[in-house]
Every structure is written in C-alpha cells, then in structure tokens.
PDB file of C-alpha atoms in Angstrom:
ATOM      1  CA  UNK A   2      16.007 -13.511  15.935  1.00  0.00           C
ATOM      2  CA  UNK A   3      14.411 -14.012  12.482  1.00  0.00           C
ATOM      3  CA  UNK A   4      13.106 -10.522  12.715  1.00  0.00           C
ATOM      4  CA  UNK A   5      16.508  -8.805  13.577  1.00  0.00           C
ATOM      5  CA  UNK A   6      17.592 -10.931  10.523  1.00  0.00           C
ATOM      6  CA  UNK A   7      15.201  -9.331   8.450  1.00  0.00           C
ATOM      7  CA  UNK A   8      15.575  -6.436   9.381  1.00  0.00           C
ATOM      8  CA  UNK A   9      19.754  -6.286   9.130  1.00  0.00           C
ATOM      9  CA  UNK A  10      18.747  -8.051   5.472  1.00  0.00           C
ATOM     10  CA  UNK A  11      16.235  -4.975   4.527  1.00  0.00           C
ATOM     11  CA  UNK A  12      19.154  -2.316   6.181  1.00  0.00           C
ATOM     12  CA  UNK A  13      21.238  -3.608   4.324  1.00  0.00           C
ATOM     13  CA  UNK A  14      19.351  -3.623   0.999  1.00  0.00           C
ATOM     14  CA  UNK A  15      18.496   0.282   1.638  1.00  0.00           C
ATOM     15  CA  UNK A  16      22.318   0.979   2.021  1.00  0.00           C
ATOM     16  CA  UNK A  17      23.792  -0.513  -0.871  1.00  0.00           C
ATOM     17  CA  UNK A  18      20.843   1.092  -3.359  1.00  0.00           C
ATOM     18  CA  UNK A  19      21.650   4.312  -1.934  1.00  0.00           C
ATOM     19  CA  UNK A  20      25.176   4.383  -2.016  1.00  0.00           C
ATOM     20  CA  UNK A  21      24.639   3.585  -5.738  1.00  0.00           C
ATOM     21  CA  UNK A  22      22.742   6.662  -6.430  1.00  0.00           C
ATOM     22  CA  UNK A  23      24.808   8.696  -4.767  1.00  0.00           C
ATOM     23  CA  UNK A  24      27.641   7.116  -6.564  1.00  0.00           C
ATOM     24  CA  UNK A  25      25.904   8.001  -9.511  1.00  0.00           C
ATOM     25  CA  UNK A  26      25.181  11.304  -8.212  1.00  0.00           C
ATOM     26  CA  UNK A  27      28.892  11.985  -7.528  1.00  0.00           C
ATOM     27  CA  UNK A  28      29.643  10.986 -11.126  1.00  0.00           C
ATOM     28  CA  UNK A  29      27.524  13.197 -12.358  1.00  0.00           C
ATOM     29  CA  UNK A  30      27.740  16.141 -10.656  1.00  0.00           C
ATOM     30  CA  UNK A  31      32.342  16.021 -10.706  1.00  0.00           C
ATOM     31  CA  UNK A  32      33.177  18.856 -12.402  1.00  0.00           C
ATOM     32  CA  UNK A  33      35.358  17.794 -15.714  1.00  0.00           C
ATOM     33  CA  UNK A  34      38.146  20.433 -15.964  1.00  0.00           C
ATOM     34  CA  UNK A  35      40.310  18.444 -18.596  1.00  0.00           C
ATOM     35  CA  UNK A  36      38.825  21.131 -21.184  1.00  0.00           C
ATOM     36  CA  UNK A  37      40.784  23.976 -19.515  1.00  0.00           C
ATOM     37  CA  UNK A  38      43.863  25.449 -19.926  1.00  0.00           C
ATOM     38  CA  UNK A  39      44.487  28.341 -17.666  1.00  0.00           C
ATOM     39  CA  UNK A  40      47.556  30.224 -16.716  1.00  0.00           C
ATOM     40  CA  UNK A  41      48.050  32.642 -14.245  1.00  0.00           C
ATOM     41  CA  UNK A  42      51.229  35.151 -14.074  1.00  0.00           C
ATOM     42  CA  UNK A  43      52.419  37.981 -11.885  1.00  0.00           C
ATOM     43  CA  UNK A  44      55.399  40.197 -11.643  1.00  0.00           C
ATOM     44  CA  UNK A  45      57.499  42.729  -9.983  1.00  0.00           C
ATOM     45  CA  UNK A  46      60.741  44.773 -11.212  1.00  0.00           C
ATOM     46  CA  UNK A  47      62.599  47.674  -9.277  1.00  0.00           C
ATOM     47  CA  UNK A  48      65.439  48.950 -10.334  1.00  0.00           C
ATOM     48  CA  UNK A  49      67.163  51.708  -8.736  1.00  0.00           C
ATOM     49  CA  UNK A  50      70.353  54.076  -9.312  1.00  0.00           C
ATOM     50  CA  UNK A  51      72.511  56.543  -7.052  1.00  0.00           C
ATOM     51  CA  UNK A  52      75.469  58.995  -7.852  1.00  0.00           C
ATOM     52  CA  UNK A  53      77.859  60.781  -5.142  1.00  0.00           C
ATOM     53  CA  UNK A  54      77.640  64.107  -5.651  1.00  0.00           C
ATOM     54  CA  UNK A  55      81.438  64.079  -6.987  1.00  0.00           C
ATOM     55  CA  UNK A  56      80.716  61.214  -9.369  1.00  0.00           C
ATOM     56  CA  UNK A  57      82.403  62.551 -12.146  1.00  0.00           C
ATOM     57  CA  UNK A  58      81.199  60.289 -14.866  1.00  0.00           C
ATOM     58  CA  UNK A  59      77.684  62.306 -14.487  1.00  0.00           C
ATOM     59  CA  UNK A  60      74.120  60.508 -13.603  1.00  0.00           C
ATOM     60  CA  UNK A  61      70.720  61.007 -12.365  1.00  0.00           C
ATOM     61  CA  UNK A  62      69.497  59.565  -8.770  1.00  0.00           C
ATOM     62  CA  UNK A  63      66.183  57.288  -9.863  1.00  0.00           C
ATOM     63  CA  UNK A  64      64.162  54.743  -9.049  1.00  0.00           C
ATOM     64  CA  UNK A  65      61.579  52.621 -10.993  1.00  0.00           C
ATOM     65  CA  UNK A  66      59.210  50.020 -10.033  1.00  0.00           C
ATOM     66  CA  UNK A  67      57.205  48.011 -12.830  1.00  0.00           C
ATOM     67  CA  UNK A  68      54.660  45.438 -13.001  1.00  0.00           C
ATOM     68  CA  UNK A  69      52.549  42.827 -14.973  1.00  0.00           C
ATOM     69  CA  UNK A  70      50.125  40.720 -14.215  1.00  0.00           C
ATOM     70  CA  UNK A  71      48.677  38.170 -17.155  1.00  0.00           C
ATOM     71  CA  UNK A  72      46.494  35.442 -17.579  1.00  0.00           C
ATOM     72  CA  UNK A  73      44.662  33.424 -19.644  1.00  0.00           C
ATOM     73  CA  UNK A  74      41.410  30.678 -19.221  1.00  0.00           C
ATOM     74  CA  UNK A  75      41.004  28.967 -22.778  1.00  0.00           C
ATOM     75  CA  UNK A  76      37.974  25.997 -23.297  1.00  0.00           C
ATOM     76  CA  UNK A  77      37.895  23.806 -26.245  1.00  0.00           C
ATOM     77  CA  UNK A  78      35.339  20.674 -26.125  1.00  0.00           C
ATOM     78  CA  UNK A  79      34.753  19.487 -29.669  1.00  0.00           C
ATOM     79  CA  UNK A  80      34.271  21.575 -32.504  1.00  0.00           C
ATOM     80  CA  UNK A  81      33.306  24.506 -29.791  1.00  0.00           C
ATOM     81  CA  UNK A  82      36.153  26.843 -28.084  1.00  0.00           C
ATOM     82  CA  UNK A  83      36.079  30.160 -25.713  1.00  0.00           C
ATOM     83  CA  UNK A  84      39.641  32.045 -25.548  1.00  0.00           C
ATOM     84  CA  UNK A  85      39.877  34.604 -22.728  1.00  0.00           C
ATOM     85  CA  UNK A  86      42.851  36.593 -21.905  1.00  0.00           C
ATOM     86  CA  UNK A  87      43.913  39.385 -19.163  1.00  0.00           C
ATOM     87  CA  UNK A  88      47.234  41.796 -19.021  1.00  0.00           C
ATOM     88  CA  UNK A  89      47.450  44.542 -16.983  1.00  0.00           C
ATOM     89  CA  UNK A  90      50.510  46.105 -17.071  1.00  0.00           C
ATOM     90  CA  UNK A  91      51.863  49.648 -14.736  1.00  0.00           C
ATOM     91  CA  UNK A  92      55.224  51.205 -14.020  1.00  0.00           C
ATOM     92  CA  UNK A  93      56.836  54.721 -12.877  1.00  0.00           C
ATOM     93  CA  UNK A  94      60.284  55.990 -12.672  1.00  0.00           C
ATOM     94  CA  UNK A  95      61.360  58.844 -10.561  1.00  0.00           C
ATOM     95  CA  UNK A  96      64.668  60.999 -11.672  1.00  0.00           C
ATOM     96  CA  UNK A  97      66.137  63.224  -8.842  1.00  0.00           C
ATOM     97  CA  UNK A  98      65.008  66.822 -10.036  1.00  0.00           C
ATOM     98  CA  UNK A  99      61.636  65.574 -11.782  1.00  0.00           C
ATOM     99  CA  UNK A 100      57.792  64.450 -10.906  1.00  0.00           C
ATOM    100  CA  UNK A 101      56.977  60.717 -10.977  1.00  0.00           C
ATOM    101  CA  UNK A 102      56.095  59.770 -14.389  1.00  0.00           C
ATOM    102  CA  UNK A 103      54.655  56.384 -15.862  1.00  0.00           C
ATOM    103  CA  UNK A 104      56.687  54.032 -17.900  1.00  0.00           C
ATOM    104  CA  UNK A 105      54.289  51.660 -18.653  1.00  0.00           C
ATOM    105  CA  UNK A 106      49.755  51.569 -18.096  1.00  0.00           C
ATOM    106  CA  UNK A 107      47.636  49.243 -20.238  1.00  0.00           C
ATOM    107  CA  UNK A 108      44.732  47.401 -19.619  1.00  0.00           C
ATOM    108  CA  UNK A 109      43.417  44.832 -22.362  1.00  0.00           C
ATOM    109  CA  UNK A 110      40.923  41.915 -22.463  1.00  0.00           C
ATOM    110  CA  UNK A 111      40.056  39.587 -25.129  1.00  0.00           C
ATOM    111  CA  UNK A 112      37.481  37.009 -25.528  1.00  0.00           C
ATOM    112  CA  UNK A 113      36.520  35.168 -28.233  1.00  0.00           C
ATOM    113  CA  UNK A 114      34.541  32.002 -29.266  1.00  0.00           C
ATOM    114  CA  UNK A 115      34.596  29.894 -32.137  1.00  0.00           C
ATOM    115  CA  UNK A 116      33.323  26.887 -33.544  1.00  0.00           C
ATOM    116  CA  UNK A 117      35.922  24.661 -35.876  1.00  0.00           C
ATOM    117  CA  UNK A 118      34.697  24.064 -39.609  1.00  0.00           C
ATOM    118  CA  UNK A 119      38.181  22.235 -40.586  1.00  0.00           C
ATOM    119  CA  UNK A 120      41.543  21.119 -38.950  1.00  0.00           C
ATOM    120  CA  UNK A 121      42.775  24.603 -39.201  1.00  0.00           C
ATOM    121  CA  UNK A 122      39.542  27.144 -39.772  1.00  0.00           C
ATOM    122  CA  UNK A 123      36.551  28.326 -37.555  1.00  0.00           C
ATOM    123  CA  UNK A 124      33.832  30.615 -37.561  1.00  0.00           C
ATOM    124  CA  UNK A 125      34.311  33.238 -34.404  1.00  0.00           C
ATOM    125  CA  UNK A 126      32.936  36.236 -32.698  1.00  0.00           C
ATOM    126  CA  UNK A 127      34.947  38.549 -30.740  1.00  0.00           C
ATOM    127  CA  UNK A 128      35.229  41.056 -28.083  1.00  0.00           C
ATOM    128  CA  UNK A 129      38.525  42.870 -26.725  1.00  0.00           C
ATOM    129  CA  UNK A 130      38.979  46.168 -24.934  1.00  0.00           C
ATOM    130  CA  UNK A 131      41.927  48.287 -24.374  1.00  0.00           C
ATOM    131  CA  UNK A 132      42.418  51.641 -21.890  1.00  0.00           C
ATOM    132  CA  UNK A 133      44.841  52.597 -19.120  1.00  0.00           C
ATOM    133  CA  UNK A 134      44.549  52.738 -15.518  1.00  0.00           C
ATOM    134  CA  UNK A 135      45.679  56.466 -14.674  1.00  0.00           C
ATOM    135  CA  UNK A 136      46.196  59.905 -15.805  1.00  0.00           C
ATOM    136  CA  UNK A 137      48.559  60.439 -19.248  1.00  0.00           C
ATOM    137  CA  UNK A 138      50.902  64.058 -19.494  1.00  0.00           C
ATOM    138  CA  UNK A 139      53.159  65.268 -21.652  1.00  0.00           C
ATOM    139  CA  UNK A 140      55.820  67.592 -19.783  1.00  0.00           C
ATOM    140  CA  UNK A 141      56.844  70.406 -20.759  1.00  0.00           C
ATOM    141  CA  UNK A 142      59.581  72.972 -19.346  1.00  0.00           C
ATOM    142  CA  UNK A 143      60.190  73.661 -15.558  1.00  0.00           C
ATOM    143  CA  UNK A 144      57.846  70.163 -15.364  1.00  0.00           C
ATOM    144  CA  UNK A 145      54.774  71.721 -16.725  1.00  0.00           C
ATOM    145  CA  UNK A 146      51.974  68.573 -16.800  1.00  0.00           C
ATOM    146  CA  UNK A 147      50.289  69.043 -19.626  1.00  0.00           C
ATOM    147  CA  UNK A 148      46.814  65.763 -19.267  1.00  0.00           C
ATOM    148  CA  UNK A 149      46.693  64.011 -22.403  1.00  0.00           C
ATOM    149  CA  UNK A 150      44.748  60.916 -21.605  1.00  0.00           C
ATOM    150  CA  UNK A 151      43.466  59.191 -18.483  1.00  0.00           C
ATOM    151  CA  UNK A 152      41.095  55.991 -17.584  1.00  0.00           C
ATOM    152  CA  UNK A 153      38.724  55.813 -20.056  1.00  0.00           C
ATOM    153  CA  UNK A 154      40.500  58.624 -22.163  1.00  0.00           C
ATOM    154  CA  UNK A 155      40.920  56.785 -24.502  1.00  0.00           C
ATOM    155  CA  UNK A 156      39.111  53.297 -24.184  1.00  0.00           C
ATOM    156  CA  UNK A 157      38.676  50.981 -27.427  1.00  0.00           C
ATOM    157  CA  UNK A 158      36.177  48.250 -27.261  1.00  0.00           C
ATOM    158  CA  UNK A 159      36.410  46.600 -30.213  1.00  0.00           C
ATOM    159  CA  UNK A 160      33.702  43.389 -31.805  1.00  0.00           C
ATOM    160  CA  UNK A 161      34.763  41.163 -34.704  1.00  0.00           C
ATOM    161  CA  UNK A 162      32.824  38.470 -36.619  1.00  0.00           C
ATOM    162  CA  UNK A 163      34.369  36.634 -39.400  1.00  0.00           C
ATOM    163  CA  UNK A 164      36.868  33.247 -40.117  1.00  0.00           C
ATOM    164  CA  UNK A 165      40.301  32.611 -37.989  1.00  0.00           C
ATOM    165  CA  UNK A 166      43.217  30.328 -39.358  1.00  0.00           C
ATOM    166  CA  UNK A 167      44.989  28.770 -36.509  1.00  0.00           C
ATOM    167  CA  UNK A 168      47.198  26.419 -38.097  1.00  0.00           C
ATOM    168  CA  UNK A 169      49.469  25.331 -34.879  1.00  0.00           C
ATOM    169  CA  UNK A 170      49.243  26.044 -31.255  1.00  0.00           C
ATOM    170  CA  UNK A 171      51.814  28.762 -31.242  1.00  0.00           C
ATOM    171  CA  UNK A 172      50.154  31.219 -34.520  1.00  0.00           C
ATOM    172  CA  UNK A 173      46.624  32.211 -34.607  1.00  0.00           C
ATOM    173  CA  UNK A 174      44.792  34.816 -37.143  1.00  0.00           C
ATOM    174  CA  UNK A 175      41.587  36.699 -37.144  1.00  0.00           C
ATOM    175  CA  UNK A 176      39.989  37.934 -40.093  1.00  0.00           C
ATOM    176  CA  UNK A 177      36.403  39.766 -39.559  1.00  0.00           C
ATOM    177  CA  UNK A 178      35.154  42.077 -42.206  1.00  0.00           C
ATOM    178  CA  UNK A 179      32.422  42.673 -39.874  1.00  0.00           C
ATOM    179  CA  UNK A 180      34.285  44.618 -36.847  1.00  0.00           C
ATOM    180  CA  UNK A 181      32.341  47.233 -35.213  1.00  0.00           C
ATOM    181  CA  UNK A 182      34.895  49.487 -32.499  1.00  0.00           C
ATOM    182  CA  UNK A 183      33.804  51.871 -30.010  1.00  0.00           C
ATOM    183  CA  UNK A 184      36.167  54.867 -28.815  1.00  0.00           C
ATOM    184  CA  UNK A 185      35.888  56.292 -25.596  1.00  0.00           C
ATOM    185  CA  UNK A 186      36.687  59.614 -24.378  1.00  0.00           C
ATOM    186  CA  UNK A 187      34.956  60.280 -20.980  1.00  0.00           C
ATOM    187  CA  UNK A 188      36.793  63.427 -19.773  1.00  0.00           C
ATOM    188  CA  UNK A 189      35.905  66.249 -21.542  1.00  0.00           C
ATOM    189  CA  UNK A 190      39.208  68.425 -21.009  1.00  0.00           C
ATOM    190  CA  UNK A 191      41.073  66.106 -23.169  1.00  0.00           C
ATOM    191  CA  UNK A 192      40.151  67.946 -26.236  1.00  0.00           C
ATOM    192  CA  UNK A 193      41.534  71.102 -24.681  1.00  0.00           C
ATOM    193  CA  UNK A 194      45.412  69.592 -25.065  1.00  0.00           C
ATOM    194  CA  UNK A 195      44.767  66.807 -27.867  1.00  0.00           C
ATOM    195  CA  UNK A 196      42.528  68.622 -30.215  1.00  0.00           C
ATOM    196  CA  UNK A 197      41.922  65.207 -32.483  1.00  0.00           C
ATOM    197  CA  UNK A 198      40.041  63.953 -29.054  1.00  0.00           C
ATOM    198  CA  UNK A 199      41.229  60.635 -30.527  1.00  0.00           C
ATOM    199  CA  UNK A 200      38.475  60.813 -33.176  1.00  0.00           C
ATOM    200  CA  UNK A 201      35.247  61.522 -31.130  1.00  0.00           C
ATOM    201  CA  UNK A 202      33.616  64.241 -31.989  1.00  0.00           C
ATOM    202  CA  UNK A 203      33.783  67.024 -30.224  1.00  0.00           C
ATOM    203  CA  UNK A 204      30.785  67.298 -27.363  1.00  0.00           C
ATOM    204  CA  UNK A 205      30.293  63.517 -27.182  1.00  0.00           C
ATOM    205  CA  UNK A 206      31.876  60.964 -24.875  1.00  0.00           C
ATOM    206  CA  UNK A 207      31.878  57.660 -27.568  1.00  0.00           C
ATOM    207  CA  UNK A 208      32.472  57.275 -31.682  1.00  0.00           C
ATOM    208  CA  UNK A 209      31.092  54.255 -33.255  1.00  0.00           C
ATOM    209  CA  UNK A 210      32.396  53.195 -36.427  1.00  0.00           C
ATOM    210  CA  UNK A 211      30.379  50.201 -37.345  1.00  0.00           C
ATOM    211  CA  UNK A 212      31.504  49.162 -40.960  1.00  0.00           C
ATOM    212  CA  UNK A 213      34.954  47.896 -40.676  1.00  0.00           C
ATOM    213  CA  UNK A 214      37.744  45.196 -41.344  1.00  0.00           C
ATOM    214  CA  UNK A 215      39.983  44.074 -37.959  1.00  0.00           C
ATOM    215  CA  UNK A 216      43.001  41.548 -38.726  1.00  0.00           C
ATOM    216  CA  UNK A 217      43.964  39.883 -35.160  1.00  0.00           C
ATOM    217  CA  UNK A 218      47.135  37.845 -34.809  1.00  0.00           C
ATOM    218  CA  UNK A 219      48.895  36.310 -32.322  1.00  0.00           C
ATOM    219  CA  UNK A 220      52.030  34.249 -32.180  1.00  0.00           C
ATOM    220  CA  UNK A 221      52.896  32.518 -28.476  1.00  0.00           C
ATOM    221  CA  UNK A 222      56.087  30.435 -28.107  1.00  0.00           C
ATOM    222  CA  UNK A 223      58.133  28.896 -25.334  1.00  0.00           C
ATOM    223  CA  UNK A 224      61.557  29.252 -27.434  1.00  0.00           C
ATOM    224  CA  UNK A 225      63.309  27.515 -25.149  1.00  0.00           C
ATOM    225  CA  UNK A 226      62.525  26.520 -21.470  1.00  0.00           C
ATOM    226  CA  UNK A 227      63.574  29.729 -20.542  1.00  0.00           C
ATOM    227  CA  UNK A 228      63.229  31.910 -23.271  1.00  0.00           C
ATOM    228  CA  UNK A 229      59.217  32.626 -24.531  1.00  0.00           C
ATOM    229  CA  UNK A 230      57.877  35.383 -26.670  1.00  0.00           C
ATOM    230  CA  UNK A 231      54.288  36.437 -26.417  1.00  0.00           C
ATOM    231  CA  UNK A 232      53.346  38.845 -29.517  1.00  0.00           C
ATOM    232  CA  UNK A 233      49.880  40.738 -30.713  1.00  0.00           C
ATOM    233  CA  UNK A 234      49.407  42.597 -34.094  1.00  0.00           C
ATOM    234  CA  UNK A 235      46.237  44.534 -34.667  1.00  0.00           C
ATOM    235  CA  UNK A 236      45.106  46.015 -37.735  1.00  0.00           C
ATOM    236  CA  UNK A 237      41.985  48.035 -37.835  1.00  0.00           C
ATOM    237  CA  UNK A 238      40.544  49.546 -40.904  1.00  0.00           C
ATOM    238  CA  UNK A 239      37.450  51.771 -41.528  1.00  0.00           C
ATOM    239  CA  UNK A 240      35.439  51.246 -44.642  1.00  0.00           C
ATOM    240  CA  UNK A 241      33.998  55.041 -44.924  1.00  0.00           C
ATOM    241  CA  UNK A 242      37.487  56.125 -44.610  1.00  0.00           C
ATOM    242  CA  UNK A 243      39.189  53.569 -46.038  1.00  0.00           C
ATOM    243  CA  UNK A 244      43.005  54.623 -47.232  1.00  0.00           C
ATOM    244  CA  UNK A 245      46.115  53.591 -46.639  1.00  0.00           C
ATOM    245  CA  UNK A 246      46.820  56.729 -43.684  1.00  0.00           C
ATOM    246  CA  UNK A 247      44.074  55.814 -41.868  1.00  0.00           C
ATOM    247  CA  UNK A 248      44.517  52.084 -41.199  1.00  0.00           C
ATOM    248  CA  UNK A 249      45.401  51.616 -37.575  1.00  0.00           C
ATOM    249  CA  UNK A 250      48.148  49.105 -36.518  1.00  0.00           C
ATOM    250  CA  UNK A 251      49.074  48.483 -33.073  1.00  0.00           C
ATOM    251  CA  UNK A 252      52.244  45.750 -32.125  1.00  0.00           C
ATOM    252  CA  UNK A 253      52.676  44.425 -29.010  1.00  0.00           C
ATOM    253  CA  UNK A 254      55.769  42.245 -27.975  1.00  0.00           C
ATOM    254  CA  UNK A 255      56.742  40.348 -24.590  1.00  0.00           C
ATOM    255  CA  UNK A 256      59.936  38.495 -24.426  1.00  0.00           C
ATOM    256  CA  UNK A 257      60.465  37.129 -21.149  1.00  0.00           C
ATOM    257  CA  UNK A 258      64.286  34.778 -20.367  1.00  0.00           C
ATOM    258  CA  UNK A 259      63.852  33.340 -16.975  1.00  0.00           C
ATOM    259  CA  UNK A 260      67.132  33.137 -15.225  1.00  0.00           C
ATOM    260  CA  UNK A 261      66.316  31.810 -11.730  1.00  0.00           C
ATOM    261  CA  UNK A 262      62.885  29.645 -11.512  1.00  0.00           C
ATOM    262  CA  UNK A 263      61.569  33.137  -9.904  1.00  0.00           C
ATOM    263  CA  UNK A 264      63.579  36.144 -11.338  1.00  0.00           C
ATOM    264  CA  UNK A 265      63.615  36.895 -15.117  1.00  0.00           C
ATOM    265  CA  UNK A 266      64.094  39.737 -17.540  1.00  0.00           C
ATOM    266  CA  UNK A 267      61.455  40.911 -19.384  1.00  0.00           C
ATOM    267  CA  UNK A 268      61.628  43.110 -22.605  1.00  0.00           C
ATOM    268  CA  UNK A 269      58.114  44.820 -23.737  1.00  0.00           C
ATOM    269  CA  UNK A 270      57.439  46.969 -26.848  1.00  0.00           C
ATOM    270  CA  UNK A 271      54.584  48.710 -28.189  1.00  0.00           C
ATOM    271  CA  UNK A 272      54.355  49.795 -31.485  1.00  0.00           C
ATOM    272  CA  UNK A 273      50.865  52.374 -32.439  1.00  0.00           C
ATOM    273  CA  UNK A 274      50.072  54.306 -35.637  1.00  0.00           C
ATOM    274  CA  UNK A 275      46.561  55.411 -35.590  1.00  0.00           C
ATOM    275  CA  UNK A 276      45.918  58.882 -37.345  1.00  0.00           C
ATOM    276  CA  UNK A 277      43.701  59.782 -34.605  1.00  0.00           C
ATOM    277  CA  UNK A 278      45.907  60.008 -32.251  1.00  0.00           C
ATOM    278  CA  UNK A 279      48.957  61.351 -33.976  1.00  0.00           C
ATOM    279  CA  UNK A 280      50.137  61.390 -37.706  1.00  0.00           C
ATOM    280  CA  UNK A 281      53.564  59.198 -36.517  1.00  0.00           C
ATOM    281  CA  UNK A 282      54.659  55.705 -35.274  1.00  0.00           C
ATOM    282  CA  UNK A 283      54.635  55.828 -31.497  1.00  0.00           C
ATOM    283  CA  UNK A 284      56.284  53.151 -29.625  1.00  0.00           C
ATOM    284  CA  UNK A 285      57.377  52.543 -26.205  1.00  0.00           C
ATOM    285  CA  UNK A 286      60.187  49.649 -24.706  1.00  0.00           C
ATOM    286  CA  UNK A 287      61.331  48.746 -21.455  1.00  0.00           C
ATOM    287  CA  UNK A 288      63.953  46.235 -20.306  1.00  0.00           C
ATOM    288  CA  UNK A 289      63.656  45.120 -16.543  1.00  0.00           C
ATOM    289  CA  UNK A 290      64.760  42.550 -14.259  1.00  0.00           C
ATOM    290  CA  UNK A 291      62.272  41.390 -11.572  1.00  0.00           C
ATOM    291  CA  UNK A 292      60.692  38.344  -9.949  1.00  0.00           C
ATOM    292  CA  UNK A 293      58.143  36.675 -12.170  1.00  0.00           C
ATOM    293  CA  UNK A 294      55.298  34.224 -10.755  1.00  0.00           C
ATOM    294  CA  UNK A 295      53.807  31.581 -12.681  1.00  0.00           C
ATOM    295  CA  UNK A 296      50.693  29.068 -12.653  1.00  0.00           C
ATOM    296  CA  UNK A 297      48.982  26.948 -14.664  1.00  0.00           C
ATOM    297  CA  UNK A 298      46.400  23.561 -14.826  1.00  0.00           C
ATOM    298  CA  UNK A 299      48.732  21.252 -16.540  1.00  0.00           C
ATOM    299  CA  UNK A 300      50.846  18.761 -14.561  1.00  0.00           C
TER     300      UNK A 300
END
C-alpha cells in the first residue's frame, strides 16, 4: 500500500511539472496575430444589353463581364512596419458586329517597410510592380488588331528609398530621391507597332534608369459605411532627363457604394502621362454594378 502511495505521489509529481512546460510551451509557441491587419476582396460585374431588330431608338447587342480582386496584409510592431498590397483587375465587352475587346487588365503589387523616426515620419524602402495579364490592340477598320502591349509588354518594377509622412490612417506619402525603375518589354514585335518600345532600347528586353525621384501617395477612406474611396498617385521623375515633359504621373481611383451587403457599384479611373508611351494624357473609366466580397481580421 505505501508503495502504490508512492508511486501515485511520484505520478503525480511527473504530471503536474509537465503540464507546466507544456503550458509554457503553448505560450510560447501561440502565434500573436494582433499585429496584422489584412483584408481580402473579390468581385464580379456583368452587364448585358439587347435590341429587337425594329428597336427604333437604335443600339448595339453587348455583353461585358468585369472583375477585381484586392487585398492587403499590413504589420506594424513598434517602431517597425511591412505594408503589402495586391489588385488585379480584368474585364471585356463584346458589341454585336465586333471582336471581344478588354475594358480593364492591371496587375500591381506593392511592398514596403519602414521604421518610424517620429509620430508622423519613417525611414522606408520600397518595391512595387505594375504589368497586365493579356495581349493589348488597337483596332483599326474592318477590326484590324493591331498588338500594342501584352504580359510583360510593358512591366514596371519600380524600388524607392527615402522618408514617408503618414500623418493619419487614411493619407500616406512617399518621398525617395533614390528610386531606381526597371521597364520591361519582353516581346520583341512590340516595337514593330509602338516604335517608342516604351523607352527600351531597341534590341533589348529591360531599361534601367537608376538615378531618380518617385513621389508615392495614397489616400484610403471609408466615407461613409457604404461609400469608400481607395486612390494612388505616382510621380516618377528621371534625373538625366529631368524636365517638366518627361515626368511620369499615373492616377488611380476606386470608388466603391455598397448597396446590398453583397452587390455594389464600383467606379474606376486611370489617369497615365508618361512620354514614353505617348505624348498625351491617357485615361480609362468604367462604372459597373456587381457582387462584391469582403474579408478582413478585425472583429
């Protein structure tokens, strides 16, 4: 009897020191994800008209389908932060009489980390890239294609190192006077129909221009609770060609009014001037209704 005492005493001893250490083990090992905020967002729109063919008020037959698909995994612990951020974006439209052309195709990623020096500065370094997902034309009569850009035709990765003010949640500014950007053109018949080849020289699939001055800003706001705009201006300027022509500027605007917790309308523009591509303002908008998912960390 005194031995089974002991040894339910000594069993007993073992169990409670190692349910400590794994207690402790559990503690340390629990993965703290109070230092993320991440947000996840997809969406669909189709829109679609049809005409008799004794409609007298005139009209085209088409149908368009558009799409979007965003999201963002921000860290901040500290003085120390790392920003990431997704949007992929496609649409086509099809008119009775015509080929199936794109209304919308951009790809862009941005990451950036930074380390606070005040309440409303820090040091950062930088890393975005921008491209499309298919082939680009520009039609012509009887709907002659003429290929003007595809994947990787153009691509712009672009570095920055250098201060950012962000005095609020909602506004945020990048200022690196150290900004190296790399241009892609990978398909070698682009030249043939855009004879700028969107600065790279002709023969070579890449330009590097590695002394340069990028201004990044972005203002995000929830409006309402059903009204938020999402907006990106970049400004990109080369020192060894430095004039007022050749600074690129690219805007980029989202407004999205949610009408049904699911279905919303979304209005995008984009805004480009960048010499190398074409000596005007190019800009593109579309209005859509659609179903819009939505998903973030915060309760």
């Amino acid at each position: 009897m005194k031995n089974l005492f002991t040894f339910c005493f000594f069993l007993f001893i073992i169990s409670q020191t190692f349910g400590q250490d794994i207690d402790s083990l559990n503690i340390v090992t629990k993965k703290d994800t109070t230092y993320w905020d991440s947000e996840f967002s997809a969406g669909l729109n189709f829109n679609q008209a049809a005409f008799s063919g004794n409609w007298k008020a005139g009209g085209v037959n088409s149908v368009a389908f558009g799409s979007i698909v965003s999201g963002k995994a921000n860290y901040a612990k500290d003085k120390f932060s790392w920003d990431n951020q997704l949007e992929l974006m496609y649409g086509i439209v099809k008119n009775e009489g015509q080929q199936v052309r794109k209304s919308n195709d951009r790809i862009f990623f941005d990451s950036k980390v930074g380390v606070k020096v005040s309440k409303n500065w820090s040091y950062f370094g930088s890393l975005n890239f921008l491209t499309q997902f298919t082939d680009g034309f520009d039609f012509g009569p009887d709907e002659q294609r003429t290929l003007i850009s595809g994947f990787f035709s153009p691509a712009f990765l672009t570095s920055g190192i250098g201060m950012e003010y962000k005095p609020n949640k909602d506004f945020a500014l990048r200022i690196a006077p150290f900004s190296p950007r790399f241009t892609f053109v990978t398909d070698p018949t682009i030249i043939q129909n855009v004879p700028s080849n969107y600065g790279v020289p002709e023969g070579q699939t890449v330009r590097t221009e590695w002394l340069a001055l990028q201004l990044f800003a972005t203002y995000n706001k929830d409006i309402t609770d059903n009204l938020s705009i999402r907006s990106r201006y970049q400004m990109f300027a080369n020192y060894e060609t430095l004039a007022f022509r050749t600074i690129d500027h690219r805007l980029d605007v989202t407004l999205i009014a949610k009408i049904t917790r699911f279905v919303d309308v979304t209005f995008t523009s984009i805004n480009v001037y960048d010499l190398d591509m074409d000596p005007g303002i190019q800009y593109s908008q579309a209005l859509a209704l659609g179903i819009l998912y939505k998903v973030n960390n915060k309760k």
